[in-house]
Amino acid sequence: MQRYNPKEIEAKWQAQWQSGNFYQAEDFDSKRKKFVMLTEFPYPSGSGMHMGHMREYTLGDIIARQKRMQGYNVLFPMGYDAFGLPTENFAIKNQISPQQATENNVSNFAGQLRSLGFSFDWSRSFKTSDPDYYKWTQWLFLQFFKAGLAYQEEIAVNWCPFCRTGLSNEEVVNGRHERCGTLVEKKMLKQWLLRITDYADRLIDGLDSVDFPKWIADQQINWIGRSKGAEIKFKVAKMDVGINVFTTRPDTIYGVTFLVLAPEHPLVNEITVPSQLKAVGELIKRVSIKTDVERQESDREKNGVFSGAYAINPASGEQIPIWIADYVLMGYGTGAIMAVPGHDERDFSFASRYKLPIRYVIEPVFGSPTEEDIELETVVAILRNPNTDEVLMLDRGVYHDHEGASEPEFINFRVDENTATLSSIVQKVEELSGYNSLKLVAELPYKVHYFYSSKEKNAKYHKKIRSLLFDLTKDSILTEVDGEERDKIKRFWTSSDKAITDDLAQMYIFKSGFINSVVECEGLVTASGPYDNLESFVMREKVVLDMSRSNKALEKINYRLRDWVFSRQRYWGEPIPLIHCPIHGAVPVPDSDLPVILPLIDDYAPTENGASPLDSVEEWVNTVCPTCGGAAKRETDTMPNWAGSSWYYLRYFDPKNTKRFADFKKLEYWGGVDLYIGGIEHITLHLLYSRFWHQFLFDQGLVPTPEPYLARRSQGIILATDGSKMSKSKGNIADPTEIIDSGYGADALRLAIVFLAPYSQTTTWSPESLGGTFRFLQRFWTLVQEYLDTPKVIAAQESVELKRIINFTVKSVDLDLKNMNYNTAIATLMECVNKLYKQKTEDGFKSLEWLWAFKTVAKLLAPFAPHISEELWQQLKGEGSIHQASWPVFDESFTLESEATIAVQINGKMRGTVILSRGASEDDVKLAILKDHKIKSYLKDQNIIRTIFIENKLISIVVK
């Protein structure tokens, strides 16, 4: 019997696939549907492929291989994202040129990819650092420049002191550079930017036309941060200066008690009075060393200084102080806010610290108001035991609005002539609670409104609730409640975290009111002059309209998204193809002079002063202006690595074209990417940038589709065995090459990485899984060898059971692949092989269906384990390559299970299950129950009143 030797088999088939360009896609194939399967191309780092790459490319390969077997013309390409910081930092560390580092790393990476049997179309491969490729990256940048979407400006950028380069906002995570982890600083630099904000709405709206999981779409939407509101102008008192403020809640304008400017706001020095200049200057100095992320942390103490100036509220005419504070940023809105501490948590925190006024102009509402509501003044009192952190609950025996079952409540009662004063309210609370000498701790400075209907009284009510918090004191004594009252109300104490009532208004008062005195919800307007008693969303529209008539406000949409910082002060990147002329300014390099080749230099390390290393290459920098022919200088900043990756998928459609980035007819044929798989860490950076480039190219008539990716999925991260992130410095990386060479082979590794968990789930690498997947492949291999070594029976018979096993497996694997449940598909194949072993024991390969069964299982296994499948296919005399064979289809008549698990309920409770042949009758099930001693015990000495029977699923017996 031939033994399973993955090293020999895999090398053999990889050589054959490579020599014949076996997986090459065909342009303009009219006989087959096209399918573009794209995975994010890798940064070819010196450490080579890691398990994250392995998982992503295996998933893509499984899909590509199945689609080919289903008759599609599949384009599954691979290239290398070679420019950028990862390669350059590796080159600096190892003291070689980035060019040589890239060649070495790509060569290593390509070898690893081939060793895993991935079915890439290698004829379309390229590196973003190839001049033939970045010529078109430069050309595309110039289209942005000519359209006015690329511009240069001196701005405060995120500066990485380790990498010595500016970063976009998207490249900063928790205040640190997402590549190297260094704490980011702010630095003023002249930078090139792309106007991605011009496409903010398109980037949101375009998500409606693509198949992205909601969580991916939501992350894109949240990062863009579109918010509708108003820009309101506050005039500075005694000055001819106005401060524009953006707010999404103009309905709270009467609650503004102060204004806040960001320390970087251009009006800070102009409005600050002389006596406050020193204090403001010290604040600005302290803030300059903090990151935007640090300044926005919600639990951080907020720092500010009064400017000495006042502004005039355009709605009320009230004068309010202007403060300078670190929690306001220039990067969002106008760099100034109207502070409404009663309705904003950050403003509340700041106002509390500096003892500024807090005013409430929105009162919470529960239910919907109508014109028929009867108003009721009521009180809700929370009584707390401060020693035990328990609160008192009442059970009146009926629901609070006299509808339905009994529910617990906090102390509450209607205000009448006997409870109109605070002293009478306290007396009533003591009466209902049964305790005296209570301490009034707090009263909410606003009312809560509760609208409800009473069927019993056929009326609609509007409760206006006054809310108070009481504590027991050391003098509080539980008094005797008279008999009638005692019978009406039951009292009990419960811990604060378990106190609950169905009355939403009471729960809001308890959970939000006394814990967080900020009202951020919609509600009824109060203390707002002519707008009182309006619903807040109604006032929001009306007050902006009213103020707009006097040019004090304007409806506006704002975005969190900032323009994309596109400059890098590093060497290893695409030179920005612009020439600076003292007469004509920034001039595009003519198309005929592209690409602008990155010069070879000896010292490419980043500079201390933030200038590009290219600044010192005078023979390259000094040139002539294409417009006037006069002396000029090249732009020395380079593009970020995101430039080449923003359009690389388009180049796969036509990688050898020297006249344009891709032939339009080929772009039309391949269309959008049918499925794009990538890492979860790239769904706000790369995905957003790439969609922006594509939408711009569509507007320019350069591509035929408005969106680049028809569907996007993201795989989870593979962690080290201890649950930490894999890192070479930690020595916890699992090297795919080492695993393959150890004897397990590529097929076992591919199965193991997919079998770990659902594809989108972050999971821990388990070396033990390799043993399981290897044994499975070896088991299937051995079974086929036993079949091949067994003499065939001339008078073989049909096997219904074999047909059932295979058809059920085909149906299950087919559905799993459709739903991307790859781990369960492998589990099904493992179970199938187990069943085949059992079936072999019963009929000894005498059935006619064995050859068909093995070929079918090999086909199902082929996308996952391509090498062993190809080898077994040849041994079983399959025609051509298994990867060009037709994907199996199942016969529905053989996919029903022969047995059914039937649930047994007795008096509504699950008491067990019985397993019988499908289609078993009610009498058969009852007989099986009587043979099951555990279930039978629940029927002992009881009469069966009624039986409900659902074939193959359930029997429900009612006994007495």
JSON list of C-alpha atoms in Angstrom, two decimals, residues 711-883:
[
{"chain": "A", "resi": 711, "resn": "ALA", "atom": "CA", "xyz": [-18.62, 42.39, -1.39]},
{"chain": "A", "resi": 712, "resn": "ARG", "atom": "CA", "xyz": [-16.17, 42.60, 1.50]},
{"chain": "A", "resi": 713, "resn": "ARG", "atom": "CA", "xyz": [-15.43, 40.14, 4.29]},
{"chain": "A", "resi": 714, "resn": "SER", "atom": "CA", "xyz": [-12.76, 40.31, 7.00]},
{"chain": "A", "resi": 715, "resn": "GLN", "atom": "CA", "xyz": [-11.00, 37.44, 8.71]},
{"chain": "A", "resi": 716, "resn": "GLY", "atom": "CA", "xyz": [-10.19, 37.48, 12.41]},
{"chain": "A", "resi": 717, "resn": "ILE", "atom": "CA", "xyz": [-6.69, 37.72, 13.85]},
{"chain": "A", "resi": 718, "resn": "ILE", "atom": "CA", "xyz": [-4.65, 34.63, 14.72]},
{"chain": "A", "resi": 719, "resn": "LEU", "atom": "CA", "xyz": [-3.12, 34.98, 18.18]},
{"chain": "A", "resi": 720, "resn": "ALA", "atom": "CA", "xyz": [-0.15, 33.14, 19.70]},
{"chain": "A", "resi": 721, "resn": "THR", "atom": "CA", "xyz": [-0.76, 30.06, 21.82]},
{"chain": "A", "resi": 722, "resn": "ASP", "atom": "CA", "xyz": [-0.74, 32.20, 24.98]},
{"chain": "A", "resi": 723, "resn": "GLY", "atom": "CA", "xyz": [-3.45, 34.49, 23.58]},
{"chain": "A", "resi": 724, "resn": "SER", "atom": "CA", "xyz": [-1.08, 37.40, 22.87]},
{"chain": "A", "resi": 725, "resn": "LYS", "atom": "CA", "xyz": [-0.39, 38.96, 19.49]},
{"chain": "A", "resi": 726, "resn": "MET", "atom": "CA", "xyz": [2.19, 37.05, 17.46]},
{"chain": "A", "resi": 727, "resn": "SER", "atom": "CA", "xyz": [5.45, 38.95, 17.35]},
{"chain": "A", "resi": 728, "resn": "LYS", "atom": "CA", "xyz": [8.96, 38.06, 16.20]},
{"chain": "A", "resi": 729, "resn": "SER", "atom": "CA", "xyz": [10.40, 39.96, 19.17]},
{"chain": "A", "resi": 730, "resn": "LYS", "atom": "CA", "xyz": [8.38, 37.80, 21.56]},
{"chain": "A", "resi": 731, "resn": "GLY", "atom": "CA", "xyz": [9.46, 34.62, 19.82]},
{"chain": "A", "resi": 732, "resn": "ASN", "atom": "CA", "xyz": [5.89, 33.36, 19.59]},
{"chain": "A", "resi": 733, "resn": "ILE", "atom": "CA", "xyz": [5.44, 33.31, 15.80]},
{"chain": "A", "resi": 734, "resn": "ALA", "atom": "CA", "xyz": [4.27, 30.09, 14.15]},
{"chain": "A", "resi": 735, "resn": "ASP", "atom": "CA", "xyz": [6.22, 29.89, 10.87]},
{"chain": "A", "resi": 736, "resn": "PRO", "atom": "CA", "xyz": [4.19, 28.22, 8.07]},
{"chain": "A", "resi": 737, "resn": "THR", "atom": "CA", "xyz": [7.37, 27.09, 6.28]},
{"chain": "A", "resi": 738, "resn": "GLU", "atom": "CA", "xyz": [8.69, 25.34, 9.37]},
{"chain": "A", "resi": 739, "resn": "ILE", "atom": "CA", "xyz": [5.36, 23.58, 9.86]},
{"chain": "A", "resi": 740, "resn": "ILE", "atom": "CA", "xyz": [5.29, 22.37, 6.25]},
{"chain": "A", "resi": 741, "resn": "ASP", "atom": "CA", "xyz": [8.89, 21.16, 6.41]},
{"chain": "A", "resi": 742, "resn": "SER", "atom": "CA", "xyz": [8.27, 19.35, 9.70]},
{"chain": "A", "resi": 743, "resn": "GLY", "atom": "CA", "xyz": [6.33, 16.68, 7.80]},
{"chain": "A", "resi": 744, "resn": "TYR", "atom": "CA", "xyz": [2.75, 17.82, 8.21]},
{"chain": "A", "resi": 745, "resn": "GLY", "atom": "CA", "xyz": [2.68, 19.40, 4.76]},
{"chain": "A", "resi": 746, "resn": "ALA", "atom": "CA", "xyz": [0.73, 22.31, 3.31]},
{"chain": "A", "resi": 747, "resn": "ASP", "atom": "CA", "xyz": [-2.63, 20.53, 3.09]},
{"chain": "A", "resi": 748, "resn": "ALA", "atom": "CA", "xyz": [-2.73, 19.70, 6.80]},
{"chain": "A", "resi": 749, "resn": "LEU", "atom": "CA", "xyz": [-1.72, 23.28, 7.66]},
{"chain": "A", "resi": 750, "resn": "ARG", "atom": "CA", "xyz": [-4.38, 24.76, 5.36]},
{"chain": "A", "resi": 751, "resn": "LEU", "atom": "CA", "xyz": [-7.03, 22.58, 7.00]},
{"chain": "A", "resi": 752, "resn": "ALA", "atom": "CA", "xyz": [-5.78, 23.41, 10.50]},
{"chain": "A", "resi": 753, "resn": "ILE", "atom": "CA", "xyz": [-5.87, 27.18, 9.99]},
{"chain": "A", "resi": 754, "resn": "VAL", "atom": "CA", "xyz": [-9.42, 27.03, 8.61]},
{"chain": "A", "resi": 755, "resn": "PHE", "atom": "CA", "xyz": [-10.67, 24.48, 11.15]},
{"chain": "A", "resi": 756, "resn": "LEU", "atom": "CA", "xyz": [-9.65, 26.63, 14.14]},
{"chain": "A", "resi": 757, "resn": "ALA", "atom": "CA", "xyz": [-12.77, 28.82, 14.24]},
{"chain": "A", "resi": 758, "resn": "PRO", "atom": "CA", "xyz": [-15.28, 30.68, 12.05]},
{"chain": "A", "resi": 759, "resn": "TYR", "atom": "CA", "xyz": [-13.32, 32.76, 9.54]},
{"chain": "A", "resi": 760, "resn": "SER", "atom": "CA", "xyz": [-14.31, 36.15, 11.01]},
{"chain": "A", "resi": 761, "resn": "GLN", "atom": "CA", "xyz": [-13.46, 35.23, 14.59]},
{"chain": "A", "resi": 762, "resn": "THR", "atom": "CA", "xyz": [-10.20, 36.16, 16.29]},
{"chain": "A", "resi": 763, "resn": "THR", "atom": "CA", "xyz": [-8.74, 32.93, 17.61]},
{"chain": "A", "resi": 764, "resn": "THR", "atom": "CA", "xyz": [-5.65, 31.38, 19.17]},
{"chain": "A", "resi": 765, "resn": "TRP", "atom": "CA", "xyz": [-3.30, 29.24, 17.11]},
{"chain": "A", "resi": 766, "resn": "SER", "atom": "CA", "xyz": [-3.35, 25.62, 18.23]},
{"chain": "A", "resi": 767, "resn": "PRO", "atom": "CA", "xyz": [-0.43, 23.42, 17.09]},
{"chain": "A", "resi": 768, "resn": "GLU", "atom": "CA", "xyz": [-2.43, 20.39, 18.27]},
{"chain": "A", "resi": 769, "resn": "SER", "atom": "CA", "xyz": [-4.93, 20.96, 15.48]},
{"chain": "A", "resi": 770, "resn": "LEU", "atom": "CA", "xyz": [-2.24, 20.02, 12.95]},
{"chain": "A", "resi": 771, "resn": "GLY", "atom": "CA", "xyz": [-2.14, 16.48, 14.27]},
{"chain": "A", "resi": 772, "resn": "GLY", "atom": "CA", "xyz": [-5.88, 16.16, 13.87]},
{"chain": "A", "resi": 773, "resn": "THR", "atom": "CA", "xyz": [-6.02, 17.44, 10.30]},
{"chain": "A", "resi": 774, "resn": "PHE", "atom": "CA", "xyz": [-2.98, 15.40, 9.26]},
{"chain": "A", "resi": 775, "resn": "ARG", "atom": "CA", "xyz": [-4.57, 12.21, 10.68]},
{"chain": "A", "resi": 776, "resn": "PHE", "atom": "CA", "xyz": [-7.78, 13.00, 8.81]},
{"chain": "A", "resi": 777, "resn": "LEU", "atom": "CA", "xyz": [-5.95, 13.33, 5.47]},
{"chain": "A", "resi": 778, "resn": "GLN", "atom": "CA", "xyz": [-3.92, 10.22, 6.20]},
{"chain": "A", "resi": 779, "resn": "ARG", "atom": "CA", "xyz": [-7.11, 8.34, 7.09]},
{"chain": "A", "resi": 780, "resn": "PHE", "atom": "CA", "xyz": [-8.82, 9.31, 3.83]},
{"chain": "A", "resi": 781, "resn": "TRP", "atom": "CA", "xyz": [-5.65, 8.49, 1.86]},
{"chain": "A", "resi": 782, "resn": "THR", "atom": "CA", "xyz": [-5.42, 5.04, 3.47]},
{"chain": "A", "resi": 783, "resn": "LEU", "atom": "CA", "xyz": [-9.09, 4.28, 2.79]},
{"chain": "A", "resi": 784, "resn": "VAL", "atom": "CA", "xyz": [-8.64, 5.08, -0.92]},
{"chain": "A", "resi": 785, "resn": "GLN", "atom": "CA", "xyz": [-5.47, 2.95, -1.05]},
{"chain": "A", "resi": 786, "resn": "GLU", "atom": "CA", "xyz": [-7.34, 0.03, 0.52]},
{"chain": "A", "resi": 787, "resn": "TYR", "atom": "CA", "xyz": [-10.02, 0.41, -2.13]},
{"chain": "A", "resi": 788, "resn": "LEU", "atom": "CA", "xyz": [-7.45, 0.54, -4.95]},
{"chain": "A", "resi": 789, "resn": "ASP", "atom": "CA", "xyz": [-5.70, -2.58, -3.57]},
{"chain": "A", "resi": 790, "resn": "THR", "atom": "CA", "xyz": [-8.97, -4.55, -3.23]},
{"chain": "A", "resi": 791, "resn": "PRO", "atom": "CA", "xyz": [-10.02, -6.74, -6.19]},
{"chain": "A", "resi": 792, "resn": "LYS", "atom": "CA", "xyz": [-13.24, -5.43, -7.69]},
{"chain": "A", "resi": 793, "resn": "VAL", "atom": "CA", "xyz": [-16.38, -7.55, -7.41]},
{"chain": "A", "resi": 794, "resn": "ILE", "atom": "CA", "xyz": [-17.81, -8.29, -10.86]},
{"chain": "A", "resi": 795, "resn": "ALA", "atom": "CA", "xyz": [-21.41, -8.64, -9.67]},
{"chain": "A", "resi": 796, "resn": "ALA", "atom": "CA", "xyz": [-21.35, -5.54, -7.47]},
{"chain": "A", "resi": 797, "resn": "GLN", "atom": "CA", "xyz": [-24.58, -4.23, -5.99]},
{"chain": "A", "resi": 798, "resn": "GLU", "atom": "CA", "xyz": [-25.96, -0.73, -5.38]},
{"chain": "A", "resi": 799, "resn": "SER", "atom": "CA", "xyz": [-25.73, 0.82, -1.91]},
{"chain": "A", "resi": 800, "resn": "VAL", "atom": "CA", "xyz": [-28.47, 3.22, -0.89]},
{"chain": "A", "resi": 801, "resn": "GLU", "atom": "CA", "xyz": [-26.59, 3.98, 2.33]},
{"chain": "A", "resi": 802, "resn": "LEU", "atom": "CA", "xyz": [-23.44, 5.00, 0.43]},
{"chain": "A", "resi": 803, "resn": "LYS", "atom": "CA", "xyz": [-25.51, 7.28, -1.78]},
{"chain": "A", "resi": 804, "resn": "ARG", "atom": "CA", "xyz": [-27.10, 8.79, 1.31]},
{"chain": "A", "resi": 805, "resn": "ILE", "atom": "CA", "xyz": [-23.74, 9.46, 3.00]},
{"chain": "A", "resi": 806, "resn": "ILE", "atom": "CA", "xyz": [-22.22, 11.17, -0.05]},
{"chain": "A", "resi": 807, "resn": "ASN", "atom": "CA", "xyz": [-25.28, 13.19, -1.06]},
{"chain": "A", "resi": 808, "resn": "PHE", "atom": "CA", "xyz": [-25.77, 14.42, 2.48]},
{"chain": "A", "resi": 809, "resn": "THR", "atom": "CA", "xyz": [-22.09, 15.44, 2.62]},
{"chain": "A", "resi": 810, "resn": "VAL", "atom": "CA", "xyz": [-22.29, 17.28, -0.71]},
{"chain": "A", "resi": 811, "resn": "LYS", "atom": "CA", "xyz": [-25.35, 19.20, 0.43]},
{"chain": "A", "resi": 812, "resn": "SER", "atom": "CA", "xyz": [-23.84, 20.10, 3.77]},
{"chain": "A", "resi": 813, "resn": "VAL", "atom": "CA", "xyz": [-20.41, 21.18, 2.43]},
{"chain": "A", "resi": 814, "resn": "ASP", "atom": "CA", "xyz": [-22.05, 23.11, -0.40]},
{"chain": "A", "resi": 815, "resn": "LEU", "atom": "CA", "xyz": [-24.18, 25.09, 2.05]},
{"chain": "A", "resi": 816, "resn": "ASP", "atom": "CA", "xyz": [-21.25, 25.68, 4.40]},
{"chain": "A", "resi": 817, "resn": "LEU", "atom": "CA", "xyz": [-19.10, 27.06, 1.60]},
{"chain": "A", "resi": 818, "resn": "LYS", "atom": "CA", "xyz": [-21.94, 29.30, 0.45]},
{"chain": "A", "resi": 819, "resn": "ASN", "atom": "CA", "xyz": [-22.21, 30.71, 3.99]},
{"chain": "A", "resi": 820, "resn": "MET", "atom": "CA", "xyz": [-18.42, 30.79, 4.49]},
{"chain": "A", "resi": 821, "resn": "ASN", "atom": "CA", "xyz": [-18.64, 28.26, 7.33]},
{"chain": "A", "resi": 822, "resn": "TYR", "atom": "CA", "xyz": [-15.36, 26.62, 6.42]},
{"chain": "A", "resi": 823, "resn": "ASN", "atom": "CA", "xyz": [-14.65, 25.02, 9.79]},
{"chain": "A", "resi": 824, "resn": "THR", "atom": "CA", "xyz": [-17.98, 23.16, 9.80]},
{"chain": "A", "resi": 825, "resn": "ALA", "atom": "CA", "xyz": [-17.42, 22.06, 6.19]},
{"chain": "A", "resi": 826, "resn": "ILE", "atom": "CA", "xyz": [-14.20, 20.35, 7.29]},
{"chain": "A", "resi": 827, "resn": "ALA", "atom": "CA", "xyz": [-16.00, 18.78, 10.23]},
{"chain": "A", "resi": 828, "resn": "THR", "atom": "CA", "xyz": [-18.58, 17.38, 7.80]},
{"chain": "A", "resi": 829, "resn": "LEU", "atom": "CA", "xyz": [-15.85, 15.90, 5.60]},
{"chain": "A", "resi": 830, "resn": "MET", "atom": "CA", "xyz": [-14.24, 14.31, 8.66]},
{"chain": "A", "resi": 831, "resn": "GLU", "atom": "CA", "xyz": [-17.56, 12.77, 9.67]},
{"chain": "A", "resi": 832, "resn": "CYS", "atom": "CA", "xyz": [-18.09, 11.57, 6.11]},
{"chain": "A", "resi": 833, "resn": "VAL", "atom": "CA", "xyz": [-14.75, 9.69, 6.12]},
{"chain": "A", "resi": 834, "resn": "ASN", "atom": "CA", "xyz": [-15.69, 8.10, 9.46]},
{"chain": "A", "resi": 835, "resn": "LYS", "atom": "CA", "xyz": [-18.97, 6.90, 7.95]},
{"chain": "A", "resi": 836, "resn": "LEU", "atom": "CA", "xyz": [-17.17, 5.56, 4.89]},
{"chain": "A", "resi": 837, "resn": "TYR", "atom": "CA", "xyz": [-14.89, 3.48, 7.13]},
{"chain": "A", "resi": 838, "resn": "LYS", "atom": "CA", "xyz": [-17.94, 2.05, 8.87]},
{"chain": "A", "resi": 839, "resn": "GLN", "atom": "CA", "xyz": [-19.61, 1.34, 5.52]},
{"chain": "A", "resi": 840, "resn": "LYS", "atom": "CA", "xyz": [-16.44, -0.36, 4.23]},
{"chain": "A", "resi": 841, "resn": "THR", "atom": "CA", "xyz": [-16.53, -2.70, 7.22]},
{"chain": "A", "resi": 842, "resn": "GLU", "atom": "CA", "xyz": [-20.10, -3.66, 6.36]},
{"chain": "A", "resi": 843, "resn": "ASP", "atom": "CA", "xyz": [-19.76, -4.30, 2.60]},
{"chain": "A", "resi": 844, "resn": "GLY", "atom": "CA", "xyz": [-15.99, -4.60, 1.94]},
{"chain": "A", "resi": 845, "resn": "PHE", "atom": "CA", "xyz": [-15.99, -2.31, -1.15]},
{"chain": "A", "resi": 846, "resn": "LYS", "atom": "CA", "xyz": [-18.58, -4.52, -2.84]},
{"chain": "A", "resi": 847, "resn": "SER", "atom": "CA", "xyz": [-20.93, -1.68, -3.79]},
{"chain": "A", "resi": 848, "resn": "LEU", "atom": "CA", "xyz": [-20.90, -0.03, -7.22]},
{"chain": "A", "resi": 849, "resn": "GLU", "atom": "CA", "xyz": [-20.79, 3.48, -5.70]},
{"chain": "A", "resi": 850, "resn": "TRP", "atom": "CA", "xyz": [-17.35, 3.39, -4.09]},
{"chain": "A", "resi": 851, "resn": "LEU", "atom": "CA", "xyz": [-15.43, 4.90, -7.01]},
{"chain": "A", "resi": 852, "resn": "TRP", "atom": "CA", "xyz": [-18.04, 7.66, -7.33]},
{"chain": "A", "resi": 853, "resn": "ALA", "atom": "CA", "xyz": [-17.96, 8.20, -3.56]},
{"chain": "A", "resi": 854, "resn": "PHE", "atom": "CA", "xyz": [-14.18, 8.64, -3.40]},
{"chain": "A", "resi": 855, "resn": "LYS", "atom": "CA", "xyz": [-14.10, 10.94, -6.43]},
{"chain": "A", "resi": 856, "resn": "THR", "atom": "CA", "xyz": [-16.87, 13.05, -4.95]},
{"chain": "A", "resi": 857, "resn": "VAL", "atom": "CA", "xyz": [-15.19, 13.40, -1.56]},
{"chain": "A", "resi": 858, "resn": "ALA", "atom": "CA", "xyz": [-11.92, 14.27, -3.32]},
{"chain": "A", "resi": 859, "resn": "LYS", "atom": "CA", "xyz": [-13.74, 17.05, -5.20]},
{"chain": "A", "resi": 860, "resn": "LEU", "atom": "CA", "xyz": [-15.23, 18.41, -1.98]},
{"chain": "A", "resi": 861, "resn": "LEU", "atom": "CA", "xyz": [-11.82, 18.30, -0.35]},
{"chain": "A", "resi": 862, "resn": "ALA", "atom": "CA", "xyz": [-10.02, 19.88, -3.32]},
{"chain": "A", "resi": 863, "resn": "PRO", "atom": "CA", "xyz": [-10.51, 23.58, -2.39]},
{"chain": "A", "resi": 864, "resn": "PHE", "atom": "CA", "xyz": [-9.21, 22.90, 1.13]},
{"chain": "A", "resi": 865, "resn": "ALA", "atom": "CA", "xyz": [-6.41, 20.39, 0.44]},
{"chain": "A", "resi": 866, "resn": "PRO", "atom": "CA", "xyz": [-5.52, 20.74, -3.25]},
{"chain": "A", "resi": 867, "resn": "HIS", "atom": "CA", "xyz": [-2.42, 18.52, -3.36]},
{"chain": "A", "resi": 868, "resn": "ILE", "atom": "CA", "xyz": [-3.75, 15.29, -1.86]},
{"chain": "A", "resi": 869, "resn": "SER", "atom": "CA", "xyz": [-7.00, 15.75, -3.77]},
{"chain": "A", "resi": 870, "resn": "GLU", "atom": "CA", "xyz": [-5.17, 16.09, -7.08]},
{"chain": "A", "resi": 871, "resn": "GLU", "atom": "CA", "xyz": [-3.04, 13.02, -6.34]},
{"chain": "A", "resi": 872, "resn": "LEU", "atom": "CA", "xyz": [-5.99, 10.83, -5.36]},
{"chain": "A", "resi": 873, "resn": "TRP", "atom": "CA", "xyz": [-7.96, 12.04, -8.37]},
{"chain": "A", "resi": 874, "resn": "GLN", "atom": "CA", "xyz": [-5.21, 10.79, -10.66]},
{"chain": "A", "resi": 875, "resn": "GLN", "atom": "CA", "xyz": [-5.02, 7.47, -8.80]},
{"chain": "A", "resi": 876, "resn": "LEU", "atom": "CA", "xyz": [-8.79, 7.09, -9.19]},
{"chain": "A", "resi": 877, "resn": "LYS", "atom": "CA", "xyz": [-8.42, 7.69, -12.97]},
{"chain": "A", "resi": 878, "resn": "GLY", "atom": "CA", "xyz": [-10.24, 11.00, -12.90]},
{"chain": "A", "resi": 879, "resn": "GLU", "atom": "CA", "xyz": [-10.27, 12.95, -16.16]},
{"chain": "A", "resi": 880, "resn": "GLY", "atom": "CA", "xyz": [-7.87, 15.92, -16.36]},
{"chain": "A", "resi": 881, "resn": "SER", "atom": "CA", "xyz": [-7.18, 17.86, -13.20]},
{"chain": "A", "resi": 882, "resn": "ILE", "atom": "CA", "xyz": [-9.54, 17.68, -10.25]},
{"chain": "A", "resi": 883, "resn": "HIS", "atom": "CA", "xyz": [-9.40, 21.48, -10.07]}
]
